[in-house]
Amino acid sequence: MEALSFPKSSRLLTPRDYAKVFDNVQIRVPHRNFLILATSNDQGHARIGLVFSKKNLKLAVQRNRVKRRVRETFRHQTDFPALDIVVLGRRGLADIDNAVLNELLDELWSRLRRKHRHSTSTVTNEQPASTKGRG
């Protein structure tokens, strides 16, 4: 049963956790219905926070359904880097059915992984200016 759990260690719990991501966005994955913001963490595993407003999803049942889908697809991602991730919902999510929502989220998770790999490879390939030319 452990494989099906979604422990507190996988969630952003405090306003400080959310503020860290909003104040220091390293990766943005935009989409018409979602915006994913991410920043590195020192936890050793990915954590997720969800922001879905009444303005964009009017009914609580709609917000809860989308949040369940996001958590479920996130939980099935086994090879995520150590990131703090905030998923923001945009307008139009209420009209998307669960199957399409799952496909969309899987695509967004893979885009997030690609952007993270690209950003870390760019950083590791660059040498600091202070070490250039020293022997």
mmCIF file of N, CA and C in Angstrom:
data_model
loop_
_atom_site.group_PDB
_atom_site.id
_atom_site.type_symbol
_atom_site.label_atom_id
_atom_site.label_comp_id
_atom_site.label_asym_id
_atom_site.label_seq_id
_atom_site.Cartn_x
_atom_site.Cartn_y
_atom_site.Cartn_z
ATOM 1 N N MET A 1 0.813 -1.192 0.000
ATOM 2 C CA MET A 1 0.000 0.000 0.000
ATOM 3 C C MET A 1 0.859 1.260 0.000
ATOM 4 N N GLU A 2 2.091 1.157 0.376
ATOM 5 C CA GLU A 2 2.989 2.318 0.430
ATOM 6 C C GLU A 2 3.136 2.976 -0.932
ATOM 7 N N ALA A 3 3.128 2.182 -2.009
ATOM 8 C CA ALA A 3 3.306 2.745 -3.339
ATOM 9 C C ALA A 3 2.150 3.659 -3.729
ATOM 10 N N LEU A 4 1.003 3.527 -3.080
ATOM 11 C CA LEU A 4 -0.156 4.334 -3.425
ATOM 12 C C LEU A 4 -0.300 5.579 -2.557
ATOM 13 N N SER A 5 0.635 5.811 -1.668
ATOM 14 C CA SER A 5 0.487 6.922 -0.735
ATOM 15 C C SER A 5 0.955 8.237 -1.356
ATOM 16 N N PHE A 6 0.520 9.317 -0.731
ATOM 17 C CA PHE A 6 0.947 10.665 -1.116
ATOM 18 C C PHE A 6 1.288 11.381 0.188
ATOM 19 N N PRO A 7 2.499 11.131 0.715
ATOM 20 C CA PRO A 7 2.841 11.605 2.058
ATOM 21 C C PRO A 7 3.019 13.117 2.128
ATOM 22 N N LYS A 8 3.000 13.631 3.341
ATOM 23 C CA LYS A 8 3.193 15.065 3.551
ATOM 24 C C LYS A 8 4.543 15.530 3.023
ATOM 25 N N SER A 9 5.528 14.645 3.015
ATOM 26 C CA SER A 9 6.854 15.026 2.529
ATOM 27 C C SER A 9 6.846 15.340 1.030
ATOM 28 N N SER A 10 5.783 14.954 0.318
ATOM 29 C CA SER A 10 5.670 15.234 -1.115
ATOM 30 C C SER A 10 4.865 16.482 -1.414
ATOM 31 N N ARG A 11 4.471 17.224 -0.365
ATOM 32 C CA ARG A 11 3.615 18.398 -0.550
ATOM 33 C C ARG A 11 4.284 19.656 -0.038
ATOM 34 N N LEU A 12 3.958 20.769 -0.661
ATOM 35 C CA LEU A 12 4.318 22.078 -0.113
ATOM 36 C C LEU A 12 3.243 22.403 0.919
ATOM 37 N N LEU A 13 3.646 22.621 2.163
ATOM 38 C CA LEU A 13 2.673 22.740 3.243
ATOM 39 C C LEU A 13 2.509 24.148 3.785
ATOM 40 N N THR A 14 3.568 24.921 3.820
ATOM 41 C CA THR A 14 3.514 26.217 4.489
ATOM 42 C C THR A 14 3.567 27.359 3.479
ATOM 43 N N PRO A 15 3.090 28.536 3.877
ATOM 44 C CA PRO A 15 3.216 29.703 2.997
ATOM 45 C C PRO A 15 4.667 29.995 2.624
ATOM 46 N N ARG A 16 5.592 29.680 3.507
ATOM 47 C CA ARG A 16 7.016 29.881 3.215
ATOM 48 C C ARG A 16 7.462 29.002 2.045
ATOM 49 N N ASP A 17 6.955 27.757 1.990
ATOM 50 C CA ASP A 17 7.291 26.862 0.881
ATOM 51 C C ASP A 17 6.812 27.439 -0.447
ATOM 52 N N TYR A 18 5.576 27.926 -0.466
ATOM 53 C CA TYR A 18 5.034 28.527 -1.683
ATOM 54 C C TYR A 18 5.796 29.800 -2.050
ATOM 55 N N ALA A 19 6.093 30.628 -1.064
ATOM 56 C CA ALA A 19 6.794 31.887 -1.322
ATOM 57 C C ALA A 19 8.171 31.628 -1.922
ATOM 58 N N LYS A 20 8.837 30.574 -1.479
ATOM 59 C CA LYS A 20 10.152 30.236 -2.026
ATOM 60 C C LYS A 20 10.065 29.990 -3.530
ATOM 61 N N VAL A 21 9.011 29.315 -3.954
ATOM 62 C CA VAL A 21 8.845 29.042 -5.385
ATOM 63 C C VAL A 21 8.466 30.318 -6.134
ATOM 64 N N PHE A 22 7.487 31.062 -5.616
ATOM 65 C CA PHE A 22 7.026 32.277 -6.306
ATOM 66 C C PHE A 22 8.117 33.341 -6.372
ATOM 67 N N ASP A 23 8.966 33.431 -5.364
ATOM 68 C CA ASP A 23 10.007 34.458 -5.336
ATOM 69 C C ASP A 23 11.240 34.085 -6.141
ATOM 70 N N ASN A 24 11.435 32.790 -6.404
ATOM 71 C CA ASN A 24 12.649 32.343 -7.068
ATOM 72 C C ASN A 24 12.307 31.302 -8.135
ATOM 73 N N VAL A 25 11.551 31.696 -9.142
ATOM 74 C CA VAL A 25 11.139 30.772 -10.193
ATOM 75 C C VAL A 25 12.338 30.479 -11.088
ATOM 76 N N GLN A 26 12.718 29.209 -11.153
ATOM 77 C CA GLN A 26 13.823 28.805 -12.021
ATOM 78 C C GLN A 26 13.310 28.188 -13.315
ATOM 79 N N ILE A 27 12.145 27.532 -13.249
ATOM 80 C CA ILE A 27 11.579 26.872 -14.422
ATOM 81 C C ILE A 27 10.102 27.245 -14.522
ATOM 82 N N ARG A 28 9.677 27.642 -15.727
ATOM 83 C CA ARG A 28 8.265 27.926 -16.017
ATOM 84 C C ARG A 28 7.823 27.006 -17.134
ATOM 85 N N VAL A 29 6.670 26.347 -16.933
ATOM 86 C CA VAL A 29 6.082 25.525 -17.982
ATOM 87 C C VAL A 29 4.667 26.062 -18.219
ATOM 88 N N PRO A 30 4.510 26.951 -19.186
ATOM 89 C CA PRO A 30 3.185 27.528 -19.437
ATOM 90 C C PRO A 30 2.341 26.628 -20.332
ATOM 91 N N HIS A 31 1.047 26.725 -20.146
ATOM 92 C CA HIS A 31 0.072 26.047 -20.986
ATOM 93 C C HIS A 31 -1.201 26.875 -20.933
ATOM 94 N N ARG A 32 -2.090 26.653 -21.867
ATOM 95 C CA ARG A 32 -3.339 27.412 -21.897
ATOM 96 C C ARG A 32 -4.160 27.214 -20.628
ATOM 97 N N ASN A 33 -4.121 26.004 -20.046
ATOM 98 C CA ASN A 33 -4.935 25.701 -18.870
ATOM 99 C C ASN A 33 -4.161 25.641 -17.564
ATOM 100 N N PHE A 34 -2.841 25.582 -17.632
ATOM 101 C CA PHE A 34 -2.007 25.453 -16.434
ATOM 102 C C PHE A 34 -0.796 26.374 -16.541
ATOM 103 N N LEU A 35 -0.228 26.674 -15.393
ATOM 104 C CA LEU A 35 1.094 27.276 -15.322
ATOM 105 C C LEU A 35 1.836 26.521 -14.230
ATOM 106 N N ILE A 36 2.973 25.946 -14.570
ATOM 107 C CA ILE A 36 3.779 25.222 -13.604
ATOM 108 C C ILE A 36 5.036 26.031 -13.339
ATOM 109 N N LEU A 37 5.280 26.322 -12.067
ATOM 110 C CA LEU A 37 6.475 27.034 -11.631
ATOM 111 C C LEU A 37 7.285 26.087 -10.761
ATOM 112 N N ALA A 38 8.607 26.122 -10.905
ATOM 113 C CA ALA A 38 9.436 25.204 -10.128
ATOM 114 C C ALA A 38 10.754 25.860 -9.757
ATOM 115 N N THR A 39 11.287 25.411 -8.636
ATOM 116 C CA THR A 39 12.606 25.828 -8.186
ATOM 117 C C THR A 39 13.262 24.644 -7.488
ATOM 118 N N SER A 40 14.574 24.594 -7.476
ATOM 119 C CA SER A 40 15.297 23.493 -6.841
ATOM 120 C C SER A 40 15.084 23.505 -5.336
ATOM 121 N N ASN A 41 15.142 22.328 -4.756
ATOM 122 C CA ASN A 41 15.080 22.230 -3.297
ATOM 123 C C ASN A 41 16.206 21.346 -2.802
ATOM 124 N N ASP A 42 16.396 21.309 -1.490
ATOM 125 C CA ASP A 42 17.435 20.468 -0.901
ATOM 126 C C ASP A 42 16.834 19.279 -0.167
ATOM 127 N N GLN A 43 15.604 18.918 -0.505
ATOM 128 C CA GLN A 43 14.909 17.808 0.139
ATOM 129 C C GLN A 43 15.339 16.446 -0.423
ATOM 130 N N GLY A 44 15.834 16.423 -1.637
ATOM 131 C CA GLY A 44 16.218 15.164 -2.257
ATOM 132 C C GLY A 44 15.088 14.530 -3.053
ATOM 133 N N HIS A 45 13.905 15.134 -3.053
ATOM 134 C CA HIS A 45 12.770 14.637 -3.823
ATOM 135 C C HIS A 45 11.861 15.810 -4.174
ATOM 136 N N ALA A 46 10.980 15.576 -5.123
ATOM 137 C CA ALA A 46 10.079 16.638 -5.579
ATOM 138 C C ALA A 46 8.923 16.809 -4.600
ATOM 139 N N ARG A 47 8.464 18.056 -4.488
ATOM 140 C CA ARG A 47 7.274 18.377 -3.695
ATOM 141 C C ARG A 47 6.357 19.231 -4.557
ATOM 142 N N ILE A 48 5.058 19.127 -4.314
ATOM 143 C CA ILE A 48 4.096 19.824 -5.150
ATOM 144 C C ILE A 48 3.124 20.630 -4.303
ATOM 145 N N GLY A 49 2.742 21.785 -4.830
ATOM 146 C CA GLY A 49 1.711 22.626 -4.242
ATOM 147 C C GLY A 49 0.719 23.008 -5.329
ATOM 148 N N LEU A 50 -0.543 23.159 -4.947
ATOM 149 C CA LEU A 50 -1.602 23.417 -5.916
ATOM 150 C C LEU A 50 -2.298 24.736 -5.613
ATOM 151 N N VAL A 51 -2.574 25.502 -6.668
ATOM 152 C CA VAL A 51 -3.291 26.762 -6.533
ATOM 153 C C VAL A 51 -4.388 26.786 -7.599
ATOM 154 N N PHE A 52 -5.630 26.627 -7.156
ATOM 155 C CA PHE A 52 -6.790 26.659 -8.051
ATOM 156 C C PHE A 52 -7.816 27.600 -7.448
ATOM 157 N N SER A 53 -8.098 28.694 -8.136
ATOM 158 C CA SER A 53 -8.970 29.724 -7.585
ATOM 159 C C SER A 53 -10.418 29.525 -8.017
ATOM 160 N N LYS A 54 -11.323 30.109 -7.237
ATOM 161 C CA LYS A 54 -12.746 30.105 -7.580
ATOM 162 C C LYS A 54 -12.998 30.903 -8.850
ATOM 163 N N LYS A 55 -12.151 31.856 -9.116
ATOM 164 C CA LYS A 55 -12.305 32.670 -10.317
ATOM 165 C C LYS A 55 -12.190 31.814 -11.573
ATOM 166 N N ASN A 56 -11.273 30.835 -11.564
ATOM 167 C CA ASN A 56 -11.035 30.007 -12.739
ATOM 168 C C ASN A 56 -11.846 28.724 -12.749
ATOM 169 N N LEU A 57 -12.123 28.157 -11.594
ATOM 170 C CA LEU A 57 -12.955 26.956 -11.471
ATOM 171 C C LEU A 57 -14.045 27.282 -10.454
ATOM 172 N N LYS A 58 -15.227 27.556 -10.927
ATOM 173 C CA LYS A 58 -16.295 28.097 -10.092
ATOM 174 C C LYS A 58 -16.742 27.154 -8.969
ATOM 175 N N LEU A 59 -16.920 25.886 -9.283
ATOM 176 C CA LEU A 59 -17.488 24.948 -8.324
ATOM 177 C C LEU A 59 -16.407 24.159 -7.594
ATOM 178 N N ALA A 60 -16.640 23.888 -6.319
ATOM 179 C CA ALA A 60 -15.677 23.131 -5.517
ATOM 180 C C ALA A 60 -15.457 21.740 -6.104
ATOM 181 N N VAL A 61 -16.501 21.137 -6.632
ATOM 182 C CA VAL A 61 -16.353 19.803 -7.213
ATOM 183 C C VAL A 61 -15.395 19.835 -8.406
ATOM 184 N N GLN A 62 -15.402 20.924 -9.167
ATOM 185 C CA GLN A 62 -14.473 21.062 -10.289
ATOM 186 C C GLN A 62 -13.043 21.230 -9.796
ATOM 187 N N ARG A 63 -12.857 22.103 -8.801
ATOM 188 C CA ARG A 63 -11.507 22.316 -8.251
ATOM 189 C C ARG A 63 -10.957 21.019 -7.666
ATOM 190 N N ASN A 64 -11.773 20.310 -6.912
ATOM 191 C CA ASN A 64 -11.322 19.067 -6.281
ATOM 192 C C ASN A 64 -10.986 17.997 -7.305
ATOM 193 N N ARG A 65 -11.767 17.891 -8.380
ATOM 194 C CA ARG A 65 -11.497 16.887 -9.421
ATOM 195 C C ARG A 65 -10.151 17.167 -10.088
ATOM 196 N N VAL A 66 -9.904 18.421 -10.428
ATOM 197 C CA VAL A 66 -8.647 18.770 -11.103
ATOM 198 C C VAL A 66 -7.472 18.559 -10.150
ATOM 199 N N LYS A 67 -7.627 18.939 -8.894
ATOM 200 C CA LYS A 67 -6.535 18.728 -7.931
ATOM 201 C C LYS A 67 -6.238 17.246 -7.751
ATOM 202 N N ARG A 68 -7.277 16.416 -7.712
ATOM 203 C CA ARG A 68 -7.052 14.960 -7.614
ATOM 204 C C ARG A 68 -6.275 14.446 -8.817
ATOM 205 N N ARG A 69 -6.631 14.910 -10.013
ATOM 206 C CA ARG A 69 -5.935 14.475 -11.231
ATOM 207 C C ARG A 69 -4.471 14.915 -11.196
ATOM 208 N N VAL A 70 -4.217 16.143 -10.769
ATOM 209 C CA VAL A 70 -2.836 16.644 -10.709
ATOM 210 C C VAL A 70 -2.031 15.820 -9.708
ATOM 211 N N ARG A 71 -2.583 15.607 -8.524
ATOM 212 C CA ARG A 71 -1.866 14.812 -7.517
ATOM 213 C C ARG A 71 -1.615 13.390 -7.996
ATOM 214 N N GLU A 72 -2.613 12.791 -8.636
ATOM 215 C CA GLU A 72 -2.479 11.406 -9.094
ATOM 216 C C GLU A 72 -1.413 11.280 -10.181
ATOM 217 N N THR A 73 -1.410 12.182 -11.152
ATOM 218 C CA THR A 73 -0.392 12.089 -12.202
ATOM 219 C C THR A 73 0.995 12.397 -11.645
ATOM 220 N N PHE A 74 1.072 13.324 -10.688
ATOM 221 C CA PHE A 74 2.353 13.632 -10.051
ATOM 222 C C PHE A 74 2.876 12.421 -9.279
ATOM 223 N N ARG A 75 1.990 11.736 -8.586
ATOM 224 C CA ARG A 75 2.374 10.586 -7.770
ATOM 225 C C ARG A 75 2.952 9.469 -8.630
ATOM 226 N N HIS A 76 2.491 9.353 -9.868
ATOM 227 C CA HIS A 76 2.990 8.300 -10.752
ATOM 228 C C HIS A 76 4.313 8.656 -11.425
ATOM 229 N N GLN A 77 4.785 9.869 -11.270
ATOM 230 C CA GLN A 77 6.074 10.277 -11.830
ATOM 231 C C GLN A 77 7.165 9.828 -10.866
ATOM 232 N N THR A 78 7.946 8.844 -11.247
ATOM 233 C CA THR A 78 8.919 8.259 -10.324
ATOM 234 C C THR A 78 10.298 8.891 -10.429
ATOM 235 N N ASP A 79 10.627 9.507 -11.533
ATOM 236 C CA ASP A 79 11.995 9.983 -11.753
ATOM 237 C C ASP A 79 12.091 11.505 -11.744
ATOM 238 N N PHE A 80 11.336 12.139 -10.864
ATOM 239 C CA PHE A 80 11.388 13.597 -10.781
ATOM 240 C C PHE A 80 12.635 14.060 -10.049
ATOM 241 N N PRO A 81 13.252 15.154 -10.519
ATOM 242 C CA PRO A 81 14.384 15.736 -9.786
ATOM 243 C C PRO A 81 13.892 16.436 -8.527
ATOM 244 N N ALA A 82 14.809 16.856 -7.680
ATOM 245 C CA ALA A 82 14.475 17.526 -6.418
ATOM 246 C C ALA A 82 14.028 18.958 -6.710
ATOM 247 N N LEU A 83 12.725 19.129 -6.900
ATOM 248 C CA LEU A 83 12.144 20.424 -7.214
ATOM 249 C C LEU A 83 10.957 20.697 -6.301
ATOM 250 N N ASP A 84 10.740 21.962 -5.995
ATOM 251 C CA ASP A 84 9.487 22.413 -5.401
ATOM 252 C C ASP A 84 8.655 22.952 -6.551
ATOM 253 N N ILE A 85 7.462 22.399 -6.731
ATOM 254 C CA ILE A 85 6.631 22.685 -7.892
ATOM 255 C C ILE A 85 5.306 23.277 -7.429
ATOM 256 N N VAL A 86 4.873 24.353 -8.072
ATOM 257 C CA VAL A 86 3.548 24.919 -7.840
ATOM 258 C C VAL A 86 2.788 24.847 -9.151
ATOM 259 N N VAL A 87 1.600 24.250 -9.106
ATOM 260 C CA VAL A 87 0.733 24.135 -10.275
ATOM 261 C C VAL A 87 -0.428 25.108 -10.093
ATOM 262 N N LEU A 88 -0.552 26.039 -11.025
ATOM 263 C CA LEU A 88 -1.644 27.011 -10.994
ATOM 264 C C LEU A 88 -2.633 26.677 -12.095
ATOM 265 N N GLY A 89 -3.908 26.717 -11.750
ATOM 266 C CA GLY A 89 -4.951 26.447 -12.731
ATOM 267 C C GLY A 89 -5.399 27.710 -13.421
ATOM 268 N N ARG A 90 -5.711 27.592 -14.687
ATOM 269 C CA ARG A 90 -6.222 28.711 -15.470
ATOM 270 C C ARG A 90 -7.634 28.395 -15.941
ATOM 271 N N ARG A 91 -8.240 29.334 -16.610
ATOM 272 C CA ARG A 91 -9.617 29.151 -17.090
ATOM 273 C C ARG A 91 -9.706 28.006 -18.094
ATOM 274 N N GLY A 92 -10.873 27.381 -18.145
ATOM 275 C CA GLY A 92 -11.129 26.334 -19.124
ATOM 276 C C GLY A 92 -10.913 24.928 -18.615
ATOM 277 N N LEU A 93 -10.423 24.769 -17.412
ATOM 278 C CA LEU A 93 -10.163 23.427 -16.882
ATOM 279 C C LEU A 93 -11.438 22.635 -16.614
ATOM 280 N N ALA A 94 -12.523 23.311 -16.309
ATOM 281 C CA ALA A 94 -13.780 22.631 -15.996
ATOM 282 C C ALA A 94 -14.319 21.860 -17.195
ATOM 283 N N ASP A 95 -13.958 22.271 -18.410
ATOM 284 C CA ASP A 95 -14.485 21.652 -19.620
ATOM 285 C C ASP A 95 -13.679 20.442 -20.089
ATOM 286 N N ILE A 96 -12.560 20.159 -19.448
ATOM 287 C CA ILE A 96 -11.678 19.061 -19.872
ATOM 288 C C ILE A 96 -12.036 17.807 -19.088
ATOM 289 N N ASP A 97 -12.222 16.689 -19.800
ATOM 290 C CA ASP A 97 -12.534 15.444 -19.088
ATOM 291 C C ASP A 97 -11.257 14.801 -18.541
ATOM 292 N N ASN A 98 -11.420 13.798 -17.684
ATOM 293 C CA ASN A 98 -10.291 13.227 -16.946
ATOM 294 C C ASN A 98 -9.231 12.597 -17.845
ATOM 295 N N ALA A 99 -9.627 11.894 -18.882
ATOM 296 C CA ALA A 99 -8.653 11.241 -19.755
ATOM 297 C C ALA A 99 -7.762 12.277 -20.446
ATOM 298 N N VAL A 100 -8.365 13.316 -20.970
ATOM 299 C CA VAL A 100 -7.598 14.372 -21.634
ATOM 300 C C VAL A 100 -6.728 15.109 -20.619
ATOM 301 N N LEU A 101 -7.278 15.326 -19.428
ATOM 302 C CA LEU A 101 -6.531 15.999 -18.364
ATOM 303 C C LEU A 101 -5.286 15.196 -17.983
ATOM 304 N N ASN A 102 -5.427 13.879 -17.876
ATOM 305 C CA ASN A 102 -4.279 13.025 -17.561
ATOM 306 C C ASN A 102 -3.200 13.112 -18.634
ATOM 307 N N GLU A 103 -3.594 13.058 -19.898
ATOM 308 C CA GLU A 103 -2.628 13.155 -20.999
ATOM 309 C C GLU A 103 -1.922 14.507 -20.985
ATOM 310 N N LEU A 104 -2.694 15.550 -20.768
ATOM 311 C CA LEU A 104 -2.146 16.893 -20.717
ATOM 312 C C LEU A 104 -1.130 17.034 -19.594
ATOM 313 N N LEU A 105 -1.477 16.537 -18.419
ATOM 314 C CA LEU A 105 -0.564 16.637 -17.273
ATOM 315 C C LEU A 105 0.694 15.806 -17.485
ATOM 316 N N ASP A 106 0.556 14.618 -18.062
ATOM 317 C CA ASP A 106 1.751 13.811 -18.347
ATOM 318 C C ASP A 106 2.694 14.551 -19.291
ATOM 319 N N GLU A 107 2.127 15.224 -20.291
ATOM 320 C CA GLU A 107 2.949 16.013 -21.214
ATOM 321 C C GLU A 107 3.633 17.177 -20.488
ATOM 322 N N LEU A 108 2.908 17.833 -19.590
ATOM 323 C CA LEU A 108 3.491 18.945 -18.837
ATOM 324 C C LEU A 108 4.598 18.459 -17.905
ATOM 325 N N TRP A 109 4.427 17.301 -17.278
ATOM 326 C CA TRP A 109 5.480 16.756 -16.407
ATOM 327 C C TRP A 109 6.734 16.446 -17.230
ATOM 328 N N SER A 110 6.557 15.904 -18.432
ATOM 329 C CA SER A 110 7.743 15.602 -19.255
ATOM 330 C C SER A 110 8.411 16.899 -19.728
ATOM 331 N N ARG A 111 7.620 17.937 -20.035
ATOM 332 C CA ARG A 111 8.216 19.233 -20.395
ATOM 333 C C ARG A 111 8.997 19.820 -19.221
ATOM 334 N N LEU A 112 8.460 19.660 -18.019
ATOM 335 C CA LEU A 112 9.164 20.149 -16.826
ATOM 336 C C LEU A 112 10.496 19.414 -16.658
ATOM 337 N N ARG A 113 10.496 18.098 -16.841
ATOM 338 C CA ARG A 113 11.747 17.330 -16.746
ATOM 339 C C ARG A 113 12.758 17.793 -17.782
ATOM 340 N N ARG A 114 12.290 17.987 -19.027
ATOM 341 C CA ARG A 114 13.191 18.442 -20.105
ATOM 342 C C ARG A 114 13.791 19.806 -19.778
ATOM 343 N N LYS A 115 12.954 20.726 -19.319
ATOM 344 C CA LYS A 115 13.462 22.062 -18.985
ATOM 345 C C LYS A 115 14.445 21.999 -17.827
ATOM 346 N N HIS A 116 14.192 21.117 -16.865
ATOM 347 C CA HIS A 116 15.125 20.977 -15.740
ATOM 348 C C HIS A 116 16.457 20.415 -16.226
ATOM 349 N N ARG A 117 16.409 19.381 -17.074
ATOM 350 C CA ARG A 117 17.653 18.815 -17.620
ATOM 351 C C ARG A 117 18.412 19.867 -18.409
ATOM 352 N N HIS A 118 17.702 20.639 -19.213
ATOM 353 C CA HIS A 118 18.349 21.679 -20.018
ATOM 354 C C HIS A 118 18.971 22.749 -19.119
ATOM 355 N N SER A 119 18.266 23.154 -18.082
ATOM 356 C CA SER A 119 18.799 24.210 -17.215
ATOM 357 C C SER A 119 19.993 23.725 -16.406
ATOM 358 N N THR A 120 19.988 22.463 -15.972
ATOM 359 C CA THR A 120 21.136 21.961 -15.205
ATOM 360 C C THR A 120 22.326 21.684 -16.114
ATOM 361 N N SER A 121 22.090 21.238 -17.348
ATOM 362 C CA SER A 121 23.222 21.006 -18.250
ATOM 363 C C SER A 121 23.845 22.330 -18.676
ATOM 364 N N THR A 122 23.044 23.374 -18.822
ATOM 365 C CA THR A 122 23.574 24.689 -19.171
ATOM 366 C C THR A 122 24.444 25.230 -18.043
ATOM 367 N N VAL A 123 23.993 25.050 -16.817
ATOM 368 C CA VAL A 123 24.744 25.546 -15.662
ATOM 369 C C VAL A 123 26.047 24.779 -15.496
ATOM 370 N N THR A 124 26.039 23.461 -15.659
ATOM 371 C CA THR A 124 27.251 22.680 -15.452
ATOM 372 C C THR A 124 28.257 22.861 -16.581
ATOM 373 N N ASN A 125 27.798 23.225 -17.790
ATOM 374 C CA ASN A 125 28.716 23.420 -18.912
ATOM 375 C C ASN A 125 29.408 24.770 -18.869
ATOM 376 N N GLU A 126 28.841 25.708 -18.150
ATOM 377 C CA GLU A 126 29.461 27.030 -18.045
ATOM 378 C C GLU A 126 30.481 27.057 -16.922
ATOM 379 N N GLN A 127 31.642 27.646 -17.212
ATOM 380 C CA GLN A 127 32.664 27.814 -16.178
ATOM 381 C C GLN A 127 32.557 29.205 -15.599
ATOM 382 N N PRO A 128 32.738 29.345 -14.307
ATOM 383 C CA PRO A 128 32.759 30.693 -13.737
ATOM 384 C C PRO A 128 33.918 31.506 -14.328
ATOM 385 N N ALA A 129 33.710 32.796 -14.501
ATOM 386 C CA ALA A 129 34.713 33.668 -15.125
ATOM 387 C C ALA A 129 35.997 33.731 -14.294
ATOM 388 N N SER A 130 35.898 33.530 -12.989
ATOM 389 C CA SER A 130 37.076 33.651 -12.125
ATOM 390 C C SER A 130 38.037 32.483 -12.306
ATOM 391 N N THR A 131 37.592 31.347 -12.830
ATOM 392 C CA THR A 131 38.489 30.194 -12.969
ATOM 393 C C THR A 131 39.047 30.066 -14.385
ATOM 394 N N LYS A 132 38.548 30.864 -15.332
ATOM 395 C CA LYS A 132 39.051 30.771 -16.701
ATOM 396 C C LYS A 132 40.481 31.298 -16.769
ATOM 397 N N GLY A 133 41.314 30.567 -17.504
ATOM 398 C CA GLY A 133 42.663 31.012 -17.736
ATOM 399 C C GLY A 133 43.643 30.686 -16.622
ATOM 400 N N ARG A 134 43.186 30.055 -15.580
ATOM 401 C CA ARG A 134 44.105 29.691 -14.493
ATOM 402 C C ARG A 134 44.639 28.290 -14.729
ATOM 403 N N GLY A 135 45.835 28.062 -14.381
ATOM 404 C CA GLY A 135 46.425 26.764 -14.649
ATOM 405 C C GLY A 135 46.801 26.094 -13.482
#
